[in-house]
Coordinates of C-alpha atoms (C1' of nucleotides) in Angstrom, one line a residue:
Chain A
M1 CA 5.8 35.6 4.4
N2 CA 2.3 34.8 5.5
E3 CA 1.7 31.3 6.1
I4 CA -0.8 28.9 4.7
A5 CA -3.6 27.6 6.8
P6 CA -3.2 23.8 6.9
T7 CA -6.8 23.3 6.1
S8 CA -7.0 25.5 3.1
S9 CA -7.1 23.5 -0.2
L10 CA -5.4 24.2 -3.4
D11 CA -8.7 25.4 -4.9
T12 CA -9.4 28.0 -2.3
L13 CA -5.8 29.1 -2.5
L14 CA -6.1 29.6 -6.3
S15 CA -9.5 31.4 -6.2
R16 CA -8.3 33.7 -3.5
N17 CA -5.4 34.8 -5.6
A18 CA -7.0 34.3 -9.0
D19 CA -6.7 38.1 -10.0
R20 CA -3.0 38.2 -9.2
L21 CA -2.0 35.3 -11.4
T22 CA -0.4 35.8 -14.7
A23 CA -0.2 33.9 -18.1
T24 CA 2.9 32.1 -17.2
D25 CA 1.2 31.1 -13.8
S26 CA -1.7 29.7 -15.8
R27 CA 0.5 27.5 -18.0
L28 CA 2.2 26.2 -14.9
L29 CA -1.0 25.6 -13.2
K30 CA -2.4 23.8 -16.2
V31 CA 0.5 21.3 -16.3
L32 CA 0.3 21.1 -12.4
L33 CA -3.4 20.3 -12.2
Q34 CA -3.3 17.9 -15.0
D35 CA -1.5 15.4 -12.9
P36 CA -1.1 16.7 -9.3
M37 CA 0.5 13.4 -8.3
R38 CA 3.2 13.8 -10.6
A39 CA 3.6 17.5 -9.8
A40 CA 4.1 16.5 -6.1
I41 CA 6.8 14.1 -7.1
E42 CA 8.7 16.4 -9.4
N43 CA 10.7 19.5 -8.6
G44 CA 10.3 23.0 -9.8
K45 CA 12.7 22.7 -12.6
E46 CA 11.0 19.7 -14.1
I47 CA 7.5 21.2 -13.8
S48 CA 8.5 24.5 -15.4
D49 CA 10.3 22.6 -18.2
R50 CA 7.1 20.6 -18.8
A51 CA 5.2 23.9 -18.8
G52 CA 7.8 25.6 -21.1
V53 CA 8.6 28.3 -18.8
H54 CA 11.6 29.3 -16.9
P55 CA 12.2 27.8 -13.5
A56 CA 12.1 31.2 -11.9
S57 CA 8.4 31.5 -12.8
A58 CA 7.6 28.4 -10.8
V59 CA 9.3 30.0 -7.8
R60 CA 7.4 33.3 -8.3
L61 CA 4.1 31.4 -8.7
A62 CA 4.8 29.7 -5.3
Q63 CA 5.6 33.1 -3.6
R64 CA 2.6 34.8 -5.1
L65 CA 0.4 32.2 -3.6
G66 CA 2.0 32.9 -0.2
F67 CA 4.6 30.3 0.2
D68 CA 8.2 31.0 1.1
G69 CA 9.4 29.3 -1.9
Y70 CA 8.9 26.5 -4.3
P71 CA 9.8 23.7 -1.9
A72 CA 7.2 25.0 0.6
F73 CA 4.6 24.9 -2.3
R74 CA 5.5 21.4 -3.2
A75 CA 5.2 20.3 0.4
F76 CA 1.8 21.7 0.5
L77 CA 0.9 19.8 -2.6
C78 CA 2.1 16.6 -1.2
A79 CA 0.1 17.1 2.0
N80 CA -2.9 17.8 0.0
L81 CA -2.5 14.7 -1.8
T82 CA -1.8 12.2 0.7
E83 CA -4.3 13.5 3.2
G84 CA -7.0 14.8 0.9
G85 CA -6.9 11.3 -0.3
R86 CA -6.5 12.0 -4.0
D87 CA -5.1 8.6 -3.6
F88 CA -6.7 7.0 -6.4
G89 CA -10.2 5.4 -5.6
T90 CA -11.0 5.6 -1.9
A91 CA -13.1 2.8 -0.4
S92 CA -16.2 5.0 -0.3
A93 CA -15.7 6.4 -3.7
R94 CA -15.4 2.9 -5.1
M95 CA -18.4 1.8 -3.3
A96 CA -20.4 4.8 -4.5
A97 CA -19.3 4.1 -8.1
R98 CA -20.5 0.6 -7.6
L99 CA -23.8 1.6 -6.3
V100 CA -24.4 3.5 -9.4
R101 CA -23.5 0.8 -11.6
A102 CA -25.5 -1.8 -9.7
E103 CA -28.7 -0.7 -11.4
E104 CA -28.5 -2.9 -14.2
G105 CA -29.9 -6.3 -13.4
G106 CA -30.0 -6.0 -9.6
L107 CA -27.4 -5.5 -7.0
L108 CA -26.7 -9.3 -6.3
A109 CA -26.3 -9.9 -9.9
S110 CA -23.9 -7.1 -10.3
V111 CA -21.8 -8.3 -7.3
I112 CA -21.8 -11.9 -8.8
R113 CA -20.7 -10.4 -12.1
G114 CA -17.8 -8.6 -10.5
E115 CA -16.7 -11.6 -8.6
I116 CA -16.7 -13.7 -11.6
A117 CA -14.8 -11.1 -13.6
S118 CA -12.1 -11.1 -10.8
L119 CA -11.9 -14.8 -10.8
E120 CA -11.4 -14.8 -14.5
R121 CA -8.6 -12.3 -14.3
L122 CA -7.0 -14.6 -11.7
R123 CA -6.5 -17.3 -14.2
L124 CA -4.1 -15.0 -16.1
M125 CA -2.2 -13.9 -13.1
V126 CA -1.3 -17.0 -11.3
T127 CA -0.2 -20.4 -12.7
D128 CA -0.4 -24.0 -11.4
A129 CA 3.3 -23.8 -10.8
D130 CA 2.9 -21.0 -8.4
I131 CA 0.2 -23.1 -6.6
R132 CA 2.5 -26.1 -6.6
T133 CA 5.3 -24.1 -5.2
F134 CA 3.3 -23.2 -2.2
S135 CA 1.9 -26.6 -1.7
N136 CA 5.4 -28.1 -1.8
R137 CA 6.7 -25.9 0.8
L138 CA 3.7 -26.5 3.1
C139 CA 4.1 -30.2 2.6
E140 CA 7.6 -30.2 3.7
A141 CA 7.0 -27.8 6.6
R142 CA 7.5 -28.9 10.2
R143 CA 5.0 -26.3 11.4
I144 CA 3.2 -23.5 9.6
Y145 CA 2.7 -20.0 11.0
L146 CA 0.0 -17.8 9.4
L147 CA -0.4 -14.0 9.8
G148 CA -2.7 -11.5 8.2
Q149 CA -4.2 -8.1 9.4
G150 CA -7.5 -6.7 8.8
H151 CA -9.5 -8.4 6.2
A152 CA -6.6 -10.7 5.5
A153 CA -6.9 -12.0 9.1
S154 CA -10.2 -13.6 8.2
L155 CA -8.3 -15.5 5.5
S156 CA -5.4 -16.6 7.6
R157 CA -7.9 -17.8 10.2
L158 CA -9.7 -20.0 7.6
V159 CA -6.3 -21.3 6.2
A160 CA -5.2 -22.3 9.7
L161 CA -8.4 -24.1 10.3
R162 CA -8.2 -26.0 7.0
L163 CA -4.6 -26.9 7.3
K164 CA -5.1 -28.2 10.8
R165 CA -7.9 -30.3 9.6
S166 CA -5.6 -31.6 6.9
G167 CA -3.2 -32.8 9.5
Y168 CA -0.7 -29.9 9.5
D169 CA 0.6 -28.0 12.5
A170 CA -0.7 -24.7 11.6
R171 CA -1.1 -21.6 13.8
D172 CA -2.9 -18.5 13.1
L173 CA -0.8 -15.9 14.9
D174 CA -3.6 -13.4 14.7
A175 CA -5.5 -15.6 17.2
E176 CA -2.5 -15.2 19.5
R177 CA -2.1 -11.5 19.6
G178 CA -0.1 -10.5 22.6
A179 CA 1.5 -13.9 22.9
M180 CA 3.2 -13.8 19.5
A181 CA 6.5 -14.0 21.0
M182 CA 5.5 -17.2 22.9
A183 CA 4.0 -18.7 19.8
L184 CA 7.0 -18.0 17.6
R185 CA 9.4 -19.2 20.2
G186 CA 10.4 -22.3 18.4
L187 CA 10.5 -20.9 14.8
A188 CA 13.1 -23.0 13.0
P189 CA 14.4 -23.4 9.4
A190 CA 12.1 -26.3 8.9
D191 CA 9.1 -24.0 9.5
V192 CA 7.1 -22.0 7.0
V193 CA 5.6 -18.6 7.6
W194 CA 2.7 -17.7 5.4
L195 CA 1.9 -13.9 5.2
F196 CA -1.3 -12.3 3.9
S197 CA -1.3 -8.7 3.0
F198 CA -3.8 -6.7 1.0
R199 CA -2.6 -3.1 1.5
A200 CA 0.4 -1.6 3.0
P201 CA 1.9 -4.3 5.0
H202 CA 1.3 -3.9 8.6
A203 CA 4.4 -3.6 10.8
A204 CA 3.7 -7.1 12.3
I205 CA 3.9 -8.6 8.9
L206 CA 7.2 -6.9 8.2
S207 CA 8.6 -7.8 11.6
L208 CA 7.6 -11.5 11.0
A209 CA 9.1 -11.6 7.7
D210 CA 12.4 -10.3 9.3
L211 CA 12.3 -12.8 12.1
A212 CA 11.5 -15.6 9.7
H213 CA 14.5 -14.6 7.5
S214 CA 16.8 -14.3 10.4
Q215 CA 15.7 -17.8 11.5
N216 CA 16.1 -19.3 8.0
A217 CA 12.5 -20.3 7.9
T218 CA 10.7 -20.3 4.5
V219 CA 8.5 -17.3 3.9
L220 CA 5.4 -17.4 1.6
A221 CA 3.2 -14.5 0.9
L222 CA -0.1 -13.9 -0.7
T223 CA -0.7 -10.2 -1.5
D224 CA -2.7 -8.1 -3.9
E225 CA -1.5 -5.5 -6.3
A226 CA -2.3 -2.7 -3.9
S227 CA 0.0 -4.2 -1.4
A228 CA 3.4 -2.6 -0.9
P229 CA 6.2 -5.1 -1.2
I230 CA 7.1 -7.1 1.9
W231 CA 10.7 -6.7 3.0
P232 CA 12.8 -9.0 3.5
A233 CA 11.4 -10.4 0.3
P234 CA 9.5 -13.7 0.8
H235 CA 11.0 -16.8 -0.7
H236 CA 7.7 -17.3 -2.7
L237 CA 5.1 -14.9 -3.6
I238 CA 1.6 -15.0 -5.1
R239 CA 0.3 -11.6 -6.0
V240 CA -3.4 -11.4 -7.1
S241 CA -5.5 -8.6 -8.4
R242 CA -8.7 -7.9 -6.5
G243 CA -9.2 -4.8 -8.7
E244 CA -11.5 -2.8 -10.5
A245 CA -14.2 -5.1 -11.8
G246 CA -14.7 -7.0 -8.4
E247 CA -15.9 -5.7 -5.1
P248 CA -12.5 -4.5 -3.9
Q249 CA -13.0 -5.6 -0.4
S250 CA -14.0 -9.1 -1.3
L251 CA -11.7 -12.0 -0.5
T252 CA -13.0 -14.1 -3.3
V253 CA -9.9 -14.1 -5.4
P254 CA -7.3 -14.8 -2.7
M255 CA -9.7 -17.4 -1.2
A256 CA -9.7 -19.1 -4.5
V257 CA -5.9 -19.3 -4.5
V258 CA -5.7 -20.8 -0.9
N259 CA -8.3 -23.3 -2.0
A260 CA -6.3 -24.3 -5.0
V261 CA -3.2 -24.6 -2.7
I262 CA -5.0 -26.7 -0.1
L263 CA -6.5 -28.9 -2.7
D264 CA -3.1 -29.4 -4.5
L265 CA -1.6 -30.2 -1.1
A266 CA -4.0 -33.1 -0.8
G267 CA -2.8 -34.3 -4.1
I268 CA 1.0 -34.4 -3.3
D269 CA 1.1 -35.4 0.4
D270 CA 0.5 -39.1 0.0
G271 CA -2.8 -39.1 1.6
R272 CA -1.9 -37.2 4.7
S273 CA -4.5 -34.6 4.2
L274 CA -7.2 -37.3 3.2
A275 CA -6.3 -39.5 6.2
A276 CA -6.5 -36.5 8.6
L277 CA -9.7 -35.2 7.1
E278 CA -11.2 -38.7 7.5
E279 CA -10.1 -39.1 11.0
Y280 CA -11.3 -35.7 11.9
R281 CA -14.7 -36.7 10.5
K282 CA -14.9 -39.9 12.5
F283 CA -13.8 -38.2 15.6
R284 CA -16.3 -35.5 15.1
S285 CA -19.2 -37.9 14.6
K286 CA -18.4 -39.5 18.0
L287 CA -18.8 -36.3 19.8
P288 CA -22.1 -35.0 21.0
P289 CA -23.5 -33.1 18.0
D290 CA -23.1 -29.7 19.6
W291 CA -19.4 -29.8 19.9
N292 CA -17.3 -28.0 17.5
Chain B
M1 CA 26.1 0.4 -14.5
N2 CA 23.8 -2.2 -15.7
E3 CA 20.3 -1.0 -16.4
I4 CA 17.1 -2.0 -14.9
A5 CA 14.6 -3.9 -17.1
P6 CA 11.6 -1.7 -17.2
T7 CA 9.3 -4.6 -16.4
S8 CA 11.0 -5.9 -13.2
S9 CA 9.3 -4.9 -10.1
L10 CA 10.7 -3.9 -6.8
D11 CA 9.9 -7.3 -5.4
T12 CA 12.0 -9.1 -7.9
L13 CA 14.7 -6.4 -7.7
L14 CA 15.0 -7.0 -4.0
S15 CA 15.0 -10.7 -4.0
R16 CA 17.5 -10.8 -6.8
N17 CA 19.9 -8.8 -4.7
A18 CA 18.7 -10.0 -1.2
D19 CA 22.1 -11.5 -0.4
R20 CA 24.1 -8.4 -1.3
L21 CA 22.1 -6.1 1.0
T22 CA 23.2 -4.9 4.4
A23 CA 21.9 -4.0 7.7
T24 CA 21.7 -0.3 6.8
D25 CA 20.0 -1.2 3.6
S26 CA 17.3 -3.1 5.5
R27 CA 16.6 -0.1 7.8
L28 CA 16.2 2.0 4.8
L29 CA 14.0 -0.4 3.0
K30 CA 11.9 -0.9 6.1
V31 CA 11.2 2.8 6.2
L32 CA 10.9 3.0 2.4
L33 CA 8.3 0.1 2.2
Q34 CA 6.3 1.2 5.0
D35 CA 5.0 4.1 2.9
P36 CA 6.3 3.8 -0.7
M37 CA 4.1 6.7 -1.7
R38 CA 5.9 9.0 0.6
A39 CA 9.3 7.6 -0.3
A40 CA 8.6 8.4 -3.9
I41 CA 8.0 12.0 -3.0
E42 CA 11.0 12.6 -0.6
N43 CA 14.4 12.6 -1.6
G44 CA 17.3 10.6 -0.5
K45 CA 18.3 12.8 2.4
E46 CA 14.9 12.8 4.0
I47 CA 14.5 9.1 3.6
S48 CA 17.9 8.5 5.3
D49 CA 17.1 10.9 8.0
R50 CA 13.9 9.1 8.7
A51 CA 15.7 5.7 8.7
G52 CA 18.4 7.2 11.0
V53 CA 21.1 6.5 8.5
H54 CA 23.7 8.6 6.6
P55 CA 22.6 9.9 3.3
A56 CA 25.4 8.2 1.6
S57 CA 23.8 4.9 2.6
A58 CA 20.8 5.7 0.5
V59 CA 22.9 6.3 -2.5
R60 CA 24.8 3.1 -1.9
L61 CA 21.6 1.2 -1.7
A62 CA 20.4 2.5 -5.0
Q63 CA 23.8 1.6 -6.6
R64 CA 23.7 -1.9 -5.1
L65 CA 20.3 -2.4 -6.7
G66 CA 21.7 -1.6 -10.0
F67 CA 20.8 2.1 -10.5
D68 CA 23.0 4.8 -11.4
G69 CA 22.4 6.7 -8.4
Y70 CA 19.5 7.7 -5.9
P71 CA 17.6 9.8 -8.4
A72 CA 17.4 6.9 -10.7
F73 CA 16.2 4.7 -8.0
R74 CA 13.6 7.3 -7.0
A75 CA 12.3 7.5 -10.5
F76 CA 11.9 3.8 -10.6
L77 CA 9.9 3.9 -7.4
C78 CA 7.7 6.6 -8.9
A79 CA 7.1 4.6 -12.1
N80 CA 6.2 1.5 -10.1
L81 CA 3.8 3.5 -8.0
T82 CA 1.9 5.2 -10.8
E83 CA 2.0 2.3 -13.2
G84 CA 1.4 -0.4 -10.6
G85 CA -1.7 1.3 -9.5
R86 CA -3.0 1.4 -12.9
D87 CA -3.8 -1.3 -15.2
F88 CA -0.5 -3.0 -16.2
G89 CA -0.4 -5.0 -19.4
T90 CA -2.4 -3.9 -22.3
A91 CA -5.7 -5.6 -23.1
S92 CA -4.2 -7.4 -26.1
A93 CA -1.4 -8.8 -24.0
R94 CA -3.9 -10.2 -21.5
M95 CA -5.9 -11.7 -24.3
A96 CA -2.7 -13.4 -25.7
A97 CA -1.7 -14.6 -22.3
R98 CA -5.2 -16.0 -21.9
L99 CA -5.2 -17.9 -25.2
V100 CA -1.9 -19.6 -24.1
R101 CA -3.3 -20.8 -20.9
A102 CA -7.0 -21.3 -22.0
E103 CA -6.2 -24.8 -23.0
E104 CA -4.7 -26.3 -20.0
G105 CA -7.1 -27.7 -17.6
G106 CA -5.0 -27.2 -14.5
L107 CA -5.9 -27.3 -11.0
L108 CA -6.3 -23.6 -10.5
A109 CA -8.4 -23.4 -13.6
S110 CA -10.7 -26.0 -12.3
V111 CA -11.0 -24.4 -8.8
I112 CA -11.9 -21.1 -10.6
R113 CA -14.6 -22.9 -12.8
G114 CA -16.0 -24.4 -9.7
E115 CA -16.2 -21.2 -7.9
I116 CA -17.8 -19.5 -11.0
A117 CA -20.4 -22.3 -11.3
S118 CA -21.3 -21.8 -7.6
L119 CA -21.7 -18.1 -8.1
E120 CA -23.9 -18.7 -11.2
R121 CA -26.2 -21.0 -9.1
L122 CA -26.3 -18.4 -6.3
R123 CA -28.0 -16.0 -8.9
L124 CA -30.9 -18.4 -8.9
M125 CA -31.2 -19.1 -5.3
V126 CA -31.1 -15.7 -3.7
T127 CA -33.0 -12.5 -4.9
D128 CA -32.3 -8.9 -4.3
A129 CA -35.4 -8.8 -2.1
D130 CA -33.5 -11.2 0.2
I131 CA -30.5 -9.0 0.2
R132 CA -32.7 -5.9 0.9
T133 CA -34.5 -7.6 3.8
F134 CA -31.1 -8.2 5.5
S135 CA -29.8 -4.7 4.8
N136 CA -33.0 -3.2 6.1
R137 CA -32.8 -5.0 9.4
L138 CA -29.2 -4.1 9.7
C139 CA -29.8 -0.5 8.9
E140 CA -32.4 -0.2 11.7
A141 CA -30.3 -2.1 14.3
R142 CA -29.2 -0.5 17.3
R143 CA -26.4 -3.0 17.6
I144 CA -25.4 -6.0 15.5
Y145 CA -24.1 -9.3 17.1
L146 CA -22.4 -11.8 14.7
L147 CA -21.6 -15.4 15.4
G148 CA -20.3 -18.2 13.3
Q149 CA -18.3 -21.4 14.1
G150 CA -15.6 -23.1 12.3
H151 CA -15.2 -21.8 8.8
A152 CA -18.1 -19.5 9.2
A153 CA -16.2 -17.6 11.9
S154 CA -13.9 -16.3 9.4
L155 CA -16.9 -14.9 7.6
S156 CA -18.5 -13.5 10.8
R157 CA -15.1 -11.8 11.5
L158 CA -15.0 -10.2 8.1
V159 CA -18.6 -9.0 8.3
A160 CA -17.9 -7.5 11.6
L161 CA -14.9 -5.6 10.5
R162 CA -16.7 -4.3 7.5
L163 CA -19.9 -3.3 9.3
K164 CA -17.8 -1.5 11.9
R165 CA -15.9 0.5 9.2
S166 CA -19.3 1.3 7.7
G167 CA -20.3 3.0 11.0
Y168 CA -22.3 0.3 12.6
D169 CA -22.0 -1.2 16.0
A170 CA -21.1 -4.6 15.1
R171 CA -19.7 -7.2 17.5
D172 CA -18.2 -10.6 16.5
L173 CA -19.0 -12.9 19.3
D174 CA -16.4 -15.4 18.2
A175 CA -13.8 -12.8 19.2
E176 CA -15.2 -12.7 22.6
R177 CA -15.3 -16.3 23.4
G178 CA -15.5 -16.9 27.1
A179 CA -17.0 -13.4 27.7
M180 CA -20.0 -14.1 25.5
A181 CA -22.3 -13.5 28.4
M182 CA -20.7 -10.3 29.1
A183 CA -21.0 -9.2 25.5
L184 CA -24.6 -10.1 25.2
R185 CA -25.6 -8.4 28.5
G186 CA -27.5 -5.7 27.0
L187 CA -29.2 -7.6 24.1
A188 CA -32.4 -5.7 23.4
P189 CA -35.3 -5.8 20.9
A190 CA -33.8 -3.0 19.0
D191 CA -30.7 -5.4 18.2
V192 CA -30.0 -7.8 15.3
V193 CA -28.3 -11.1 15.8
W194 CA -26.8 -12.5 12.5
L195 CA -25.8 -16.2 12.5
F196 CA -23.5 -18.0 10.1
S197 CA -23.8 -21.7 10.0
F198 CA -22.7 -24.1 7.3
R199 CA -23.1 -27.4 8.8
A200 CA -24.9 -28.8 11.8
P201 CA -25.3 -25.6 13.9
H202 CA -23.0 -25.5 16.9
A203 CA -24.8 -25.4 20.3
A204 CA -23.6 -21.8 20.6
I205 CA -25.5 -20.9 17.5
L206 CA -28.8 -22.5 18.8
S207 CA -28.4 -20.9 22.3
L208 CA -27.9 -17.5 20.8
A209 CA -30.9 -17.9 18.6
D210 CA -33.0 -18.9 21.7
L211 CA -31.7 -16.0 23.7
A212 CA -32.2 -13.5 20.9
H213 CA -35.9 -14.8 20.6
S214 CA -36.6 -14.4 24.2
Q215 CA -35.2 -10.9 24.2
N216 CA -37.3 -10.1 20.9
A217 CA -34.2 -9.4 19.1
T218 CA -34.2 -9.7 15.3
V219 CA -32.4 -12.9 14.2
L220 CA -30.8 -13.2 10.7
A221 CA -29.1 -16.3 9.5
L222 CA -27.0 -17.2 6.5
T223 CA -26.7 -20.9 6.1
D224 CA -25.9 -23.5 3.4
E225 CA -28.0 -26.5 2.2
A226 CA -26.0 -28.9 4.4
S227 CA -26.9 -26.9 7.6
A228 CA -29.6 -28.3 9.9
P229 CA -32.4 -25.9 10.7
I230 CA -31.9 -23.4 13.3
W231 CA -34.3 -23.5 16.0
P232 CA -36.0 -21.2 17.1
A233 CA -36.3 -20.2 13.5
P234 CA -34.6 -16.9 12.5
H235 CA -36.7 -14.1 11.3
H236 CA -35.1 -13.9 8.1
L237 CA -32.8 -16.5 6.5
I238 CA -30.8 -16.7 3.3
R239 CA -29.7 -20.3 2.4
V240 CA -27.1 -20.8 -0.2
S241 CA -25.6 -23.7 -2.0
R242 CA -21.9 -24.3 -1.7
G243 CA -22.4 -27.7 -3.3
E244 CA -21.0 -30.1 -5.6
A245 CA -19.4 -28.2 -8.4
G246 CA -17.6 -25.8 -6.2
E247 CA -15.0 -26.5 -3.7
P248 CA -17.3 -27.5 -0.8
Q249 CA -15.2 -25.7 1.8
S250 CA -15.0 -22.4 0.1
L251 CA -16.7 -19.3 1.4
T252 CA -17.0 -17.7 -2.0
V253 CA -20.7 -18.0 -2.3
P254 CA -21.7 -16.7 1.2
M255 CA -19.1 -14.0 0.9
A256 CA -20.7 -12.7 -2.2
V257 CA -24.0 -12.6 -0.3
V258 CA -22.6 -10.6 2.5
N259 CA -20.8 -8.3 0.1
A260 CA -24.2 -7.7 -1.7
V261 CA -25.8 -6.9 1.8
I262 CA -23.1 -4.5 2.9
L263 CA -23.2 -2.9 -0.4
D264 CA -27.0 -2.6 -0.5
L265 CA -26.7 -1.2 3.1
A266 CA -24.6 1.6 1.7
G267 CA -27.3 2.3 -0.7
I268 CA -30.2 2.7 1.8
D269 CA -28.7 4.2 4.8
D270 CA -28.5 7.8 3.5
G271 CA -24.7 8.0 3.3
R272 CA -24.1 6.6 6.8
S273 CA -21.7 3.8 5.5
L274 CA -20.1 6.3 2.9
A275 CA -19.5 8.8 5.5
A276 CA -18.0 6.3 8.0
L277 CA -15.9 4.8 5.3
E278 CA -14.6 8.2 4.5
E279 CA -14.0 9.2 8.0
Y280 CA -12.2 5.9 8.6
R281 CA -10.0 6.5 5.7
K282 CA -9.1 9.9 6.8
F283 CA -8.3 8.9 10.4
R284 CA -6.3 6.0 9.2
S285 CA -4.2 8.3 6.9
K286 CA -3.3 10.3 9.9
L287 CA -1.9 7.4 11.8
P288 CA 1.7 6.3 11.2
P289 CA 1.5 3.9 8.3
D290 CA 2.3 0.8 10.3
W291 CA -0.8 1.0 12.4
N292 CA -3.7 -1.1 11.6
Chain C
dT1 C1' 4.7 60.1 -27.3
dC2 C1' 6.5 59.1 -23.1
dA3 C1' 6.5 57.3 -18.4
dT4 C1' 5.2 53.8 -15.4
dT5 C1' 4.3 49.3 -14.2
dC6 C1' 4.8 44.7 -14.3
dA7 C1' 5.7 40.1 -16.3
dT8 C1' 9.3 37.5 -18.0
dG9 C1' 13.8 35.4 -19.1
dC10 C1' 18.7 35.4 -18.1
dA11 C1' 22.5 34.6 -15.4
dA12 C1' 24.9 34.6 -11.3
dA13 C1' 24.8 33.5 -6.6
dA14 C1' 23.0 31.0 -2.8
dC15 C1' 21.5 26.9 -1.4
dA16 C1' 20.6 21.8 -1.3
dA17 C1' 21.3 17.2 -2.8
dA18 C1' 24.1 13.4 -4.4
dT19 C1' 28.5 11.3 -4.8
dT20 C1' 33.0 9.5 -3.6
dG21 C1' 37.4 9.1 -1.3
dC22 C1' 39.0 8.1 3.1
dA23 C1' 39.4 6.3 7.7
dG24 C1' 37.5 3.8 11.6
dC25 C1' 35.3 -0.1 12.8
dT26 C1' 33.5 -4.9 13.0
dA27 C1' 33.2 -9.6 11.6
dC28 C1' 35.3 -13.5 10.1
dA29 C1' 39.2 -16.6 8.7
dA30 C1' 43.8 -18.0 8.7
Chain D
dT1 C1' 46.6 -12.6 16.8
dT2 C1' 46.7 -10.8 12.5
dG3 C1' 45.0 -9.9 8.1
dT4 C1' 41.4 -9.1 5.1
dA5 C1' 36.9 -7.8 3.4
dG6 C1' 33.3 -5.0 3.6
dC7 C1' 30.1 -1.8 5.9
dT8 C1' 29.4 2.8 7.7
dG9 C1' 29.9 7.7 8.6
dC10 C1' 32.2 11.8 7.8
dA11 C1' 33.7 15.4 4.9
dA12 C1' 34.9 17.3 0.6
dT13 C1' 33.6 17.6 -4.1
dT14 C1' 30.4 17.6 -7.7
dT15 C1' 26.2 18.1 -9.3
dG16 C1' 21.6 20.0 -9.4
dT17 C1' 17.9 23.2 -7.7
dT18 C1' 16.2 27.5 -6.0
dT19 C1' 16.4 32.2 -5.6
dT20 C1' 17.2 37.0 -6.8
dG21 C1' 19.1 41.1 -9.2
dC22 C1' 18.9 43.0 -13.5
dA23 C1' 17.6 43.9 -18.3
dT24 C1' 14.1 43.6 -21.8
dG25 C1' 9.9 44.3 -23.7
dA26 C1' 4.8 44.7 -23.6
dA27 C1' 0.6 47.0 -22.0
dT28 C1' -1.6 50.9 -19.9
dG29 C1' -2.6 55.5 -19.1
dA30 C1' -1.4 60.5 -19.0

DNA sequence: TCATTCATGCAAAACAAATTGCAGCTACAA
DNA sequence: TTGTAGCTGCAATTTGTTTTGCATGAATGA
C-alpha cells in the first residue's frame, strides 16, 4: 500500500480520491466529518454503526484512501486532530474572534465587559466555604510553598509576596528554579504546597504534588477548567472558569480568588496578617525611599 | 460493579479512591493525566505500554475506580473531555444556582463586587486612544524592556511572557536582576521601555527612566493614583485607579489595561501576533506534553 | 437481452484487546 | 521467622474488532 505523506490533510486526501468514492463512503464520511474528534476516538465498528453501514465498508474506505487498513486511517485522523490543532479554540483563533467582537463600544470597553462577565461567573463556581478551607490550611501551615508555570507563575509570585508581607513563611518555587531540591529540602507534614495550573499541568507541578503527598504535606490547588486533573489529587481544589466571555489569558478570575483567600486569612488569623502588614509598613517607612 | 455517577469528575473519582490506588496505578495515571486527550484516544494496551506496565494493570485500575472494565473507563474519560471543554450545566441551572447564592453577602461576593466596581471606574479613566498609543509604540519597537517592582513585577512578568508569545522581543528585567546592565547594554532609540509602578517608584524604575531618556528610547508607564510621578516623565503614561472600592492590592485593573493593549496590538500589527501565537501553539504541540 | 463491472452485505477467519486465574514477590505484622 | 495480604506480571481465555472471500444485486454498455 502506498503510504500517506504526513503533511497531507484529510481535505486534500478526499479531493484527490473524490471520484473513486462510493455512496457508502459518503455516508461514512458525513458521520465522520460531523464530529472528527469523536471519530478519532471511536473504532471502525462504532463509526459504521452510526453511519448505518457494514463495518467492512469502513475498512474499504480506509483502503481506498490509501491506508493499510482502518486502524491506520484512524491514526491519521488522530494526528490531524491533535497537531492540526482542531483542539477547540486555539489561542490565536480566540484572539481573532475577540478582535471582531471588539468593534462595539471600543476595545477597552469590550475587555472590561469580558472581565466582568468572568467575575460574575466566578460567583457561581466558588463558595465562601472553598475560600475558608484554603485560608484555614494556610493559617495552620508552618511554611507555604507555591508553584505555577507560565502565566500561573505570575500569580504564584504575587501570592508569595503577599503572604510574606502578611507574616507567613511563603516561598515561590518558580523563583528558585534549579535550586528546587534545595528549597524543598525540609518539606514536612506541617507544610502546605499550593499549586497553580491553568492548562495541562507541567511535569514540575505533578512531581511536586507527588512529593508533597509522600511527605504528608497538605496540597492546595487553584486550576481552571482547561487544566487536566492533578495527580495525586490535591487535598483541596478550587477550579475556576476563565472561559469564553473573558479574555482567556487573563488572570483576573484566579486573582480574585487569591485576593479573597488572603483577605479571609487576615480575618481568621487573630491579627497575625494585620500586625505583619503594619510592621512591614513601619519598617519600610524607615528605609530610604528608594528601597524595595 | 457499582456505577459511576455521571456528574462526578475524574478529580473527585481519584480523590475518593486515593487510598486504594497502588504504585502501578500512579504510573498509569501520571501518563494518563499528562495528556488526557491522547489517553482518551488510545486503548488500554497503548497506555500501559507507555507507562511501562502490564496491560492487566490498566484493567485493574479501571476496576478499582469502579468501572466495569477498561473500555468503560475510557468512555468516561472521553465524556469528561468533550463535555468538560464545553459549557457544563445549562443556562437555567446556572440561573438557579445564582438565585440561591445571590442573597448572601459573603466574602468572595464582596471581593468580586469590588473588582467589578474598579473595572467600571477604569472605563472612565482610560480611553481607547490611550490603549492605541501604547500598542502603536510596542508595534514599532525593535525591542521591549519591562520593569516592575513588588506586585508590579508579577504584571511585568506576565506582559513579557505574552509579548514574547506574540512574536515581540520582550525582556522582563526583573528576571535579570543583577545582570541588568548586561541586559540593557544595547538600549537604542528604536527600543521601548515599559515601566510598571503602583506606589512610590523604586529607584530602579527611576534609573531606568533616566537611562532610557538619555538613549532616546521611548518610555511607557502604567501606574496607579498612589504612585509618585516618574521622572524624567515617560513619553506616554496610563494612570489607573486601584482605589477604595476594590481590593487595593489587586492587579485586576492594570491587568485589564495590559490585556487591552496586547489585544489591540494583535489588531494593528498585520497578523504578526496571530501568526506568532499560532506558531507557538504548533511548536508546543510537538513537544512532549510535560514541557513548558 | 446478456455480459461485465463494481458496490455492498454477510459470514468466517485472522487479528487484537480485555479479562482473569495463577504464581512469584514484597511489605508488614505477629 | 513465619504467615498474611495484596500487588504485579505472565499466560490462557474470552471478548471484540478488522479483514477478506464470496454471493447478491444494481448499473452500464454491447
